[in-house]
C-alpha positions as a printed NumPy array, in Angstrom:
array([[ 49.46 , -17.603,  40.35 ],
       [ 50.593, -20.126,  37.777],
       [ 51.551, -19.086,  34.257],
       [ 48.405, -20.731,  32.783],
       [ 46.096, -18.941,  35.233],
       [ 47.905, -15.656,  34.62 ],
       [ 47.548, -16.082,  30.849],
       [ 43.778, -16.784,  31.083],
       [ 43.224, -13.79 ,  33.327],
       [ 45.231, -11.549,  31.027],
       [ 43.258, -12.794,  27.985],
       [ 39.9  , -12.113,  29.703],
       [ 40.994,  -8.596,  30.636],
       [ 42.203,  -7.911,  27.11 ],
       [ 38.913,  -9.116,  25.601],
       [ 36.974,  -6.91 ,  28.004],
       [ 38.996,  -3.848,  27.003],
       [ 38.573,  -4.71 ,  23.293],
       [ 34.771,  -5.054,  23.665],
       [ 34.543,  -1.713,  25.437],
       [ 36.593,  -0.003,  22.751],
       [ 34.522,  -1.606,  19.988],
       [ 31.265,  -0.435,  21.586],
       [ 32.595,   3.071,  21.983],
       [ 33.667,   3.141,  18.332],
       [ 30.358,   1.782,  16.987],
       [ 27.948,   4.247,  15.371],
       [ 25.042,   5.43 ,  17.522],
       [ 22.434,   3.49 ,  15.551],
       [ 24.297,   0.213,  16.155],
       [ 24.167,   0.688,  19.918],
       [ 20.381,   1.012,  20.12 ],
       [ 17.542,  -1.258,  18.988],
       [ 16.083,  -0.381,  15.595],
       [ 13.021,   1.834,  15.51 ],
       [ 10.032,  -0.002,  14.046],
       [  7.645,   2.084,  11.959],
       [  4.271,   0.532,  11.218],
       [  2.886,   1.579,   7.834],
       [ -0.766,   0.894,   7.011],
       [ -1.172,   1.317,   3.26 ],
       [ -3.678,   0.737,   0.48 ],
       [ -3.474,  -2.783,  -0.962],
       [ -2.545,  -1.475,  -4.414],
       [  0.779,  -0.248,  -2.983],
       [  1.838,  -3.698,  -1.73 ],
       [  4.583,  -4.507,  -4.22 ],
       [  6.12 ,  -1.095,  -4.732],
       [  6.057,  -0.124,  -1.056],
       [  7.952,  -3.273,  -0.091],
       [ 10.614,  -2.298,  -2.63 ],
       [ 10.724,   1.286,  -1.382],
       [ 10.84 ,   0.091,   2.211],
       [ 13.886,  -2.065,   1.556],
       [ 15.637,   0.9  ,  -0.05 ],
       [ 14.72 ,   3.139,   2.881],
       [ 15.966,   0.636,   5.46 ],
       [ 19.27 ,   0.342,   3.578],
       [ 19.689,   4.119,   3.883],
       [ 18.485,   4.2  ,   7.492],
       [ 19.968,   1.204,   9.357],
       [ 18.303,   2.323,  12.591],
       [ 14.77 ,   1.979,  11.197],
       [ 12.729,  -1.158,  10.516],
       [  9.475,  -0.952,   8.562],
       [  6.537,  -3.276,   9.065],
       [  3.473,  -3.163,   6.835],
       [ -0.256,  -3.673,   6.983],
       [ -1.846,  -3.748,   3.526],
       [ -5.625,  -3.726,   3.098],
       [ -8.493,  -1.627,   1.785],
       [ -8.117,   2.019,   2.829],
       [-11.458,   2.036,   4.643],
       [-10.525,  -1.041,   6.66 ],
       [ -7.183,   0.479,   7.643],
       [ -8.696,   3.719,   8.936],
       [-11.203,   1.681,  10.946],
       [ -8.318,  -0.212,  12.528],
       [ -6.588,   3.048,  13.452],
       [ -9.848,   4.338,  14.97 ],
       [-10.004,   1.169,  17.068],
       [ -6.527,   1.79 ,  18.473],
       [ -4.224,  -0.128,  16.134],
       [ -0.618,   1.07 ,  16.697],
       [  0.197,   2.691,  13.353],
       [  2.738,   5.396,  12.491],
       [  1.998,   6.129,   8.813],
       [ -1.275,   5.805,   6.891],
       [ -1.424,   5.832,   3.076],
       [ -4.847,   5.848,   1.455],
       [ -5.92 ,   5.227,  -2.14 ],
       [ -8.427,   8.063,  -2.014],
       [ -9.021,  11.551,  -0.679],
       [-12.291,  10.619,   1.033],
       [-10.777,   8.139,   3.484],
       [ -7.902,  10.488,   4.293],
       [-10.351,  13.335,   4.931],
       [-12.365,  11.079,   7.232],
       [ -9.265,  10.169,   9.213],
       [ -8.253,  13.813,   9.575],
       [-11.801,  14.782,  10.537],
       [-11.789,  12.165,  13.297],
       [ -8.436,  13.479,  14.582],
       [ -6.801,  10.134,  13.837],
       [ -4.175,  11.703,  11.574],
       [ -1.876,  14.706,  11.81 ],
       [ -3.214,  17.015,   9.088],
       [  0.019,  19.031,   8.988],
       [  1.913,  15.975,   7.693],
       [ -0.496,  15.099,   4.861],
       [  1.167,  14.658,   1.46 ],
       [  0.076,  13.177,  -1.884],
       [  2.693,  10.634,  -2.93 ],
       [  1.34 ,   9.162,  -6.206],
       [ -1.629,   8.789,  -8.554],
       [ -3.202,   5.947, -10.513],
       [ -5.871,   5.011, -13.067],
       [ -8.844,   2.627, -12.967],
       [ -8.99 ,   0.01 , -15.735],
       [-11.404,  -2.708, -16.831],
       [ -9.773,  -6.147, -16.917],
       [-10.755,  -9.67 , -17.979],
       [ -9.015, -13.057, -17.549],
       [ -6.312, -13.604, -20.166],
       [ -7.782, -17.016, -20.88 ],
       [-11.379, -15.827, -20.612],
       [-13.856, -17.377, -23.032],
       [-16.196, -14.375, -22.948],
       [-15.136, -11.524, -25.247],
       [-15.661,  -8.082, -23.674],
       [-15.372,  -5.133, -26.034],
       [-15.608,  -2.434, -23.377],
       [-17.915,  -1.064, -20.716],
       [-21.065,  -1.512, -22.786],
       [-19.974,  -5.069, -23.552],
       [-20.471,  -5.899, -19.874],
       [-24.225,  -5.871, -20.464],
       [-24.192,  -9.014, -22.602],
       [-25.769, -12.104, -21.068],
       [-22.512, -14.07 , -21.213],
       [-20.992, -11.718, -18.644],
       [-22.541, -13.005, -15.436],
       [-20.117, -11.809, -12.741],
       [-18.185,  -8.537, -12.463],
       [-15.813,  -7.98 ,  -9.515],
       [-15.665,  -4.557,  -7.89 ],
       [-14.452,  -3.295,  -4.518],
       [-16.885,  -2.903,  -1.631],
       [-18.263,   0.616,  -1.786],
       [-18.015,   1.309,   1.942],
       [-14.346,   0.442,   2.402],
       [-12.564,  -0.037,  -0.945],
       [-11.794,   3.164,  -2.875],
       [-11.619,   1.442,  -6.268],
       [-15.219,   0.377,  -5.711],
       [-16.318,   3.992,  -5.316],
       [-14.293,   5.058,  -8.35 ],
       [-15.975,   2.26 , -10.313],
       [-19.413,   3.387,  -9.193],
       [-18.675,   6.962, -10.264],
       [-17.471,   5.809, -13.691],
       [-20.413,   3.502, -14.314],
       [-22.879,   6.145, -13.175],
       [-21.275,   8.578, -15.627],
       [-21.657,   5.96 , -18.371],
       [-25.265,   5.281, -17.259],
       [-24.457,   1.607, -16.744],
       [-24.577,   1.18 , -12.957],
       [-28.231,   0.127, -12.739],
       [-27.962,  -2.351, -15.602],
       [-24.8  ,  -3.987, -14.258],
       [-25.45 ,  -3.929, -10.501],
       [-27.076,  -7.411, -10.371],
       [-23.81 ,  -8.892, -11.717],
       [-21.491,  -7.385,  -9.123],
       [-19.31 ,  -9.544,  -6.886],
       [-18.003,  -7.326,  -4.081],
       [-14.395,  -7.773,  -2.959],
       [-12.622,  -6.79 ,   0.262],
       [ -9.746,  -5.059,  -1.567],
       [ -8.53 ,  -4.204,  -5.053],
       [ -6.125,  -7.14 ,  -4.864],
       [ -9.047,  -9.482,  -4.211],
       [-10.733,  -8.119,  -7.338],
       [ -7.51 ,  -8.863,  -9.21 ],
       [ -7.408, -12.412,  -7.827],
       [-11.033, -13.084,  -8.801],
       [-10.305, -12.061, -12.382],
       [ -6.927, -13.816, -12.593],
       [ -8.498, -17.09 , -11.449],
       [-11.373, -16.745, -13.906],
       [-13.975, -16.687, -11.146],
       [-15.557, -13.622, -12.778],
       [-15.767, -12.468, -16.367],
       [-14.457,  -8.958, -15.644],
       [-13.377,  -6.597, -12.895],
       [-12.211,  -3.072, -12.107],
       [ -8.74 ,  -2.483, -10.666],
       [ -5.941,   0.064, -10.903],
       [ -3.563,  -0.022, -13.843],
       [ -0.693,  -0.9  , -11.508],
       [ -2.555,  -3.944, -10.175],
       [ -3.229,  -5.219, -13.678],
       [  0.504,  -4.912, -14.4  ],
       [  1.336,  -7.155, -11.433],
       [ -0.527, -10.046, -13.108],
       [ -0.043,  -9.118, -16.755],
       [  0.263, -12.804, -17.625],
       [ -3.135, -13.64 , -16.138],
       [ -5.318, -10.606, -16.845],
       [ -5.854,  -8.392, -19.86 ],
       [ -6.679,  -4.696, -19.774],
       [ -9.684,  -3.906, -21.947],
       [ -9.78 ,  -0.156, -21.459],
       [ -8.953,   2.77 , -19.25 ],
       [-12.006,   3.828, -17.251],
       [-12.793,   7.537, -16.92 ],
       [-15.613,   9.498, -15.328],
       [-14.374,   9.149, -11.739],
       [-12.514,  11.377,  -9.283],
       [ -8.736,  11.499,  -9.769],
       [ -7.044,   8.542,  -8.074],
       [ -4.522,   9.985,  -5.632],
       [ -2.604,   8.473,  -2.73 ],
       [ -2.502,  10.842,   0.25 ],
       [ -0.271,   9.89 ,   3.186],
       [ -0.054,  11.195,   6.743],
       [  1.474,  10.441,  10.129],
       [ -1.032,   9.179,  12.683],
       [ -1.933,  11.446,  15.576],
       [ -0.886,   8.844,  18.154],
       [  2.444,   7.868,  16.571],
       [  5.2  ,   7.617,  19.158],
       [  7.845,   8.099,  16.456],
       [  6.653,  11.142,  14.576],
       [ 10.075,  12.417,  13.546],
       [ 10.961,   9.1  ,  11.912],
       [  7.503,   8.835,  10.349],
       [  7.769,  12.331,   8.847],
       [ 11.196,  11.436,   7.485],
       [  9.753,   8.333,   5.789],
       [  7.019,  10.426,   4.154],
       [  9.661,  12.837,   2.895],
       [ 11.539,   9.882,   1.418],
       [  8.425,   8.79 ,  -0.524],
       [  8.539,  12.163,  -2.303],
       [ 12.268,  11.985,  -3.012],
       [ 13.568,  11.476,  -6.546],
       [ 14.622,   7.816,  -6.024],
       [ 11.249,   6.879,  -4.526],
       [  9.268,   8.718,  -7.176],
       [ 11.344,   6.99 ,  -9.847],
       [ 10.487,   3.586,  -8.347],
       [  6.791,   4.509,  -8.217],
       [  6.913,   5.609, -11.842],
       [  8.545,   2.337, -12.918],
       [  5.766,   0.473, -11.112],
       [  3.201,   2.358, -13.196],
       [  2.102,   5.025, -10.719],
       [  1.662,   8.606, -11.827],
       [  2.961,  11.82 , -10.312],
       [  1.256,  13.003,  -7.091]])
């Protein structure tokens, strides 16, 4: 064997030994593919949950989060149809109860992670002055965006509030029904409607484009219950993520985003 051949062979052997030692020294999570947790969550959680997810992934290098944001009713329908989901977070108790009743969710893992408040908003540049709920009856207000009653929790909260104020019947002909609370927000922000009902946290996301007229009461408390799905293949990791959402750092981030205590 020539010197050059001997040197190349020795170098290859040395690299092989180095690679083996490096693999042995690497932490366990680095030697296995990351776990991917699929989180289906209410649309109103879009911004804050992405922030919380990034923080969680930084603390758990072996876990990757992927999200599906939509109306709570749509999400539970997807789970019922077999969508592979590990964690479900609703914007209302009713949808969570339906999912538990249908055995789609593990009831033992259910936790409330936050709360919110419904508000009446108008476009910041809107030409129609709206003084409050009763002001929605004026002829100049022709379109009011609300969530679809069957699938969007904020729509049901809105209906409860307007029924309590005895305004539902008078305003119903003006309603433009949206597929999610974020679609309501978009309709108002673009000036396609004169007013709409969203959560306070949604209004804050587009504070430069929408104006809050008033807090809306007369509805059930807005809570965000979360649970691991019954068919999750990664229940331990999913339970750990739910626990993180109730931790001090996560609750602090939720509070800064405008959400209330669970």
